[in-house]
Amino acid sequence: METPTPSRLKFARKAAGLTQQQLGMALGMEPNTASARMNQYEKGKHAPDFLTMKRIAKELDVPVAYFYCEEDDLAELICAWGKADQHDKAKLLNSMKTSKISLGLIKE
């Protein structure tokens, strides 16, 4: 199975309204190589290391887990979770703990 990272990276970058060059430069890449390097990441020719993905995630305002999640629905939940405030996160966790969703995986 292919990694979801390249397509998720491209989608998140476009959603942020950035070009490949703009994102690369925001990450500290040289202007003349930023676009090509980001293109290689988005095409899956090269994969950024985890620390680079953390920097990309921060720049694009998405949780780093979003880039590695195989399921689209779960990726969407991860993004929503990342944007939720602590109150909403606590409510959601409490709701899951009291429903059949928890499956015993969430610590009480």
Backbone as a ProteinNet text record, in pm:
[ID]
protein_1_A
[PRIMARY]
METPTPSRLKFARKAAGLTQQQLGMALGMEPNTASARMNQYEKGKHAPDFLTMKRIAKELDVPVAYFYCEEDDLAELICAWGKADQHDKAKLLNSMKTSKISLGLIKE
[TERTIARY]
83.7	0	88.4	45.5	118.7	96.4	196.7	183.6	88.7	5.4	-86.3	-18.6	105.5	172.9	178	219.4	229.4	96.8	-10.8	-138.4	-191.3	-170.7	-215.6	-135.7	-7.4	77.5	30.5	5.1	-40.4	-174.9	-267.5	-399.7	-388.8	-311.2	-298.2	-229	-130	-60.1	-155	-231.9	-326.5	-435.3	-482.6	-584.9	-532.8	-401.7	-339.9	-312.6	-334.4	-314.9	-169.5	-83.8	59.4	105.3	202.4	268.4	374.1	425.5	533.4	653	684.4	798.3	774.1	654.4	623.9	636.3	585.1	594.8	739.8	813.6	954.5	1033.9	1009.1	1080.5	1040.9	914.4	870.3	939.2	981.7	1052.7	1203.6	1247.8	1389.1	1469.2	1400.3	1470.7	1511.2	1615.4	1660.8	1553.4	1529.4	1424.7	1438.3	1561.9	1581.9	1564.3	1555.7	1535.9	1407.6	1341.2	1224.3	1112.5	1079.3	969.8	1001.5	1121.7	1159.8	1158.4	1205.8	1210.1	1068.1	982.3	845.1	773.9	804.6	746.1	784.2	908.5	953.2	878.2	851	772.5	629.7	570.6	431.7	416.5	520.1	517	554.5	604.6	644.6	781	857	991.5	1087	1067.3	1144	1044.1	1077.8	990.2	1063	997.2	1061.4	1072.1	1175.6	1186.8	1080.6	1064.7	956.9	968.7	1088.6	1104.5	1066.3	1098.5	1058.1	906.4	844.3	698.2	633.7	695.7	641.9	645.3	752.8	763.9	661.6	644.1	544.1	404.7	375.8	244.9	217.4	317.6	301.1	273.9	348.4	331.7	192.7	140.7	11	-104.6	-73.2	-173.6	-259	-191.5	-257.4	-172.1	-234	-154.2	-64.9	52.6	145.1	86.1	3.1	-58.9	-144.7	-196.9	-279.4	-206.7	-78.5	-2.4	21.6	6.9	38.7	-84.9	-200.5	-323.1	-371.5	-399.1	-442.1	-587.4	-673.2	-816.3	-853	-926.3	-964.8	-1053	-1149	-1237.1	-1158.1	-1064.8	-983.3	-892.8	-840.8	-758.2	-839.5	-964.7	-1052.2	-1076.2	-1097.1	-1114.6	-989.1	-874.2	-747.7	-734.2	-771.2	-764.3	-863.3	-984.1	-1084.6	-1036.8	-979.2	-926.6	-818.3	-731.1	-622.7	-670.4	-786.8	-839.9	-934.8	-975.1	-1069.3	-999.4	-1076.5	-1019.7	-1028.5	-965.7	-958.5	-1096.8	-1189	-1324.6	-1393	-1384	-1446.1	-1378	-1246.9	-1175.8	-1221.8	-1236.4	-1281.2	-1422.8	-1510.6	-1647.8	-1649.6	-1570.7	-1566.2	-1512.6	-1404.8	-1350.1	-1450.2	-1516.9	-1617.2	-1730.1	-1773.3	-1878.5	-1835	-1711.6	-1660.9	-1648.9	-1610	-1594.8	-1728.5	-1836.8	-1967.3	-2044.7	-1984	-2052.3	-1985.1	-2038.1	-1981.4	-1855.6	-1824.9	-1710.3	-1578.3	-1572.8	-1443.3	-1377	-1453.1	-1397.2	-1291.9	-1295.4	-1201	-1061	-1040.8	-907.9	-874.2	-975.1	-952.2	-951.4	-844.4	-832.1	-933	-990.2	-1088.5	-1019.3
-118.9	0	125.5	222.7	349.1	430.8	506.9	596.4	710.6	752.2	863.6	1000.5	1004.1	1131.2	1224.3	1178.9	1272.9	1343.2	1267.9	1330.3	1418.8	1377.6	1460.7	1590.4	1581.5	1701	1800	1751.4	1837.6	1901.4	1821.5	1873	1980.7	1954.5	2050.2	2178.4	2163.7	2282.6	2368.8	2306.1	2382.4	2445.4	2371.6	2425.2	2547.6	2549.8	2664.4	2779.4	2755.5	2860.6	2889.8	2789.6	2808.7	2734.1	2790.6	2718.1	2627.2	2536.2	2451.1	2536.1	2636	2722.1	2798.9	2852.4	2927.7	2839.9	2718.4	2628.4	2593	2557.5	2524	2637.9	2758.1	2874.1	2901.4	2880.2	2897.9	2798.9	2686.6	2584.5	2609.4	2714.9	2749.7	2697.7	2645.9	2597.1	2715.1	2694.5	2797.1	2820.5	2945.5	2975.1	2898.9	2876.6	2810.3	2658.7	2600.2	2454.7	2417.5	2514.8	2486.7	2416.4	2466.5	2409.2	2265.4	2242.9	2108.7	2008.7	2050.6	1961	1926.6	2026.4	2000.9	1913.8	1935.2	1853.9	1707	1681.3	1543.9	1480.3	1557.7	1507.1	1475.3	1565.5	1546.9	1435.6	1407.3	1298.5	1164.2	1167.8	1045	993.8	1075.9	1034.1	1033.3	1126.9	1133.5	1158.4	1109.2	1129.6	1214.4	1317.7	1397.3	1316.1	1341	1272.6	1328	1263.6	1300	1443.8	1488	1625.3	1727.1	1697.4	1785.3	1783.9	1666.1	1658	1737.3	1738	1818.3	1966.9	2010.3	2150.8	2184.2	2091.7	2110.8	2118.1	2026.7	2024	2154.6	2204.9	2331	2444.9	2448.9	2554.3	2548.4	2425.8	2408.7	2400.9	2408.4	2406.9	2280.2	2166.3	2036.2	1948.7	1854.1	1763	1675.2	1644.2	1563	1425.1	1372.7	1241.1	1239	1354.2	1364.4	1309	1333.1	1292.3	1141.5	1072.3	929.9	840.3	898.2	822.3	762.6	631.3	564.6	594.4	609.1	625.9	774.2	809.5	949.2	1001.9	921.1	965.7	994.2	906.7	925.9	1048.3	1069.8	1188	1315.5	1313.1	1428.4	1451	1341.9	1353.3	1408.2	1363.9	1411.8	1562.6	1611	1755.4	1830.3	1777.1	1842.2	1844.4	1734.3	1726.8	1832.4	1846.9	1944.2	2088	2116.7	2253	2277.3	2169.9	2183.1	2240.1	2311	2360.6	2250.3	2272.7	2171	2130	2223.6	2193.5	2094.1	2121.6	2032.6	1895.6	1893.5	1765.5	1682.6	1747	1676.4	1622.1	1702.3	1657.2	1535.9	1540.4	1430.6	1303.3	1315.9	1198.5	1140.3	1225.6	1178.7	1106	1160.7	1098.5	960.7	950.2	821.6	720.3	765.3	675.1	615.2	690	642.2	576	564	499.5	367.6	301	174.2	195.9	321.9	351.6	319.6	336	327.8	191.5	83.9	-51.8	-83.3	-8.1	-33.3	18.3	93.4	141.8	273.9	346.4	475.4	456.2	500.5	484.8	572.9	518.3	593.4	693.8
0	0	0	-76.8	-82.4	44.2	79.2	193.6	158	253.1	225.3	232.2	276.4	301.6	180.4	61.5	-50.7	-84.3	-94.7	-131.5	-19	105.7	217.9	224.4	196.2	196.9	89.9	-29.1	-137.7	-102.9	-50.5	-14.6	92.6	198.1	308.5	263	176.3	124.6	43.4	-44.9	-126.4	-40	61.1	151.6	226.2	250.8	318.5	222.3	92.9	-6.7	-37.8	-22.5	-46.5	-170.8	-239.5	-347.5	-284.9	-364.4	-315.2	-273.4	-353.3	-321.7	-191.7	-174.3	-51.8	72.4	64.7	179.7	206.9	103.6	121.6	182.1	133.8	186.9	332.6	365.7	504.3	597.4	540.8	618	620.4	551.6	552.7	435.1	333.8	214.8	127.8	49.2	-44.1	-150.5	-188.2	-287	-418.8	-463.1	-592.6	-586.3	-467.8	-457	-383	-321.9	-237.6	-313.9	-431.8	-509.5	-551.4	-600.4	-645.8	-530.1	-415.2	-299.5	-251.8	-243	-201.9	-305.1	-433	-538.5	-522.1	-484.8	-463.1	-345.9	-242.5	-129.4	-173.5	-251.3	-293.9	-396.9	-470.8	-569	-506.1	-383.1	-315.9	-357.5	-428.2	-469.8	-351.4	-261.7	-137.8	-25.4	92.8	208.5	311.9	360.9	465.2	593.9	671.6	800.4	895.4	1009.5	1101.1	1150.9	1182.2	1230.2	1123.3	998.9	889.2	875.1	890.5	882.4	995.5	1112.2	1222.9	1188.5	1125.3	1085.2	976.5	881.7	776	837.4	929.1	994.9	1067.3	1136.1	1208.5	1111.1	1002.7	902.8	837	817.5	751.5	851.4	979.5	1086.3	1086.1	1073.7	1086.2	1178.3	1249.5	1332.2	1243.5	1290	1209.6	1180	1268.5	1246.9	1120.4	1082.5	961.8	839.1	829.7	712.2	703.9	815.3	819.5	828.6	845.2	865.7	733.8	733.3	610.9	574.1	672.5	646.9	637.3	533	512.3	625.4	671.3	779.7	906.8	937.7	1056.9	1040.7	921.9	895.8	918.5	876.1	896.9	1046.3	1121	1266.1	1332.9	1287.1	1342.6	1322.9	1204.8	1179.5	1267.5	1280.8	1365.6	1510.6	1555.9	1692.4	1713.3	1615.5	1625.1	1635.2	1580.6	1583.1	1701.4	1770.7	1882.1	2005.8	2087.2	2212.8	2319.3	2432.1	2538	2587.1	2595.4	2641.4	2546	2416.2	2317.3	2314.4	2332.2	2336.6	2456.4	2571.3	2691.9	2672.8	2611	2585.7	2492.5	2387.4	2292.7	2358	2433.7	2501.7	2600.4	2674	2769.2	2697	2585.1	2505.8	2456	2410.9	2361.6	2474.1	2592	2705.8	2748.3	2728.1	2770.9	2657.7	2540.9	2428.2	2394.6	2295.4	2251.8	2167.3	2133.9	2048.4	2117.9	2250.2	2319.1	2306.5	2302.6	2289.8	2395.2	2505.2	2612.8	2585.3	2480.5	2445.6	2512.7	2558.8	2621.5	2772.9	2835.8	2981.1	3052.5	3155.1	3233.7	3322.9
[MASK]
++++++++++++++++++++++++++++++++++++++++++++++++++++++++++++++++++++++++++++++++++++++++++++++++++++++++++++

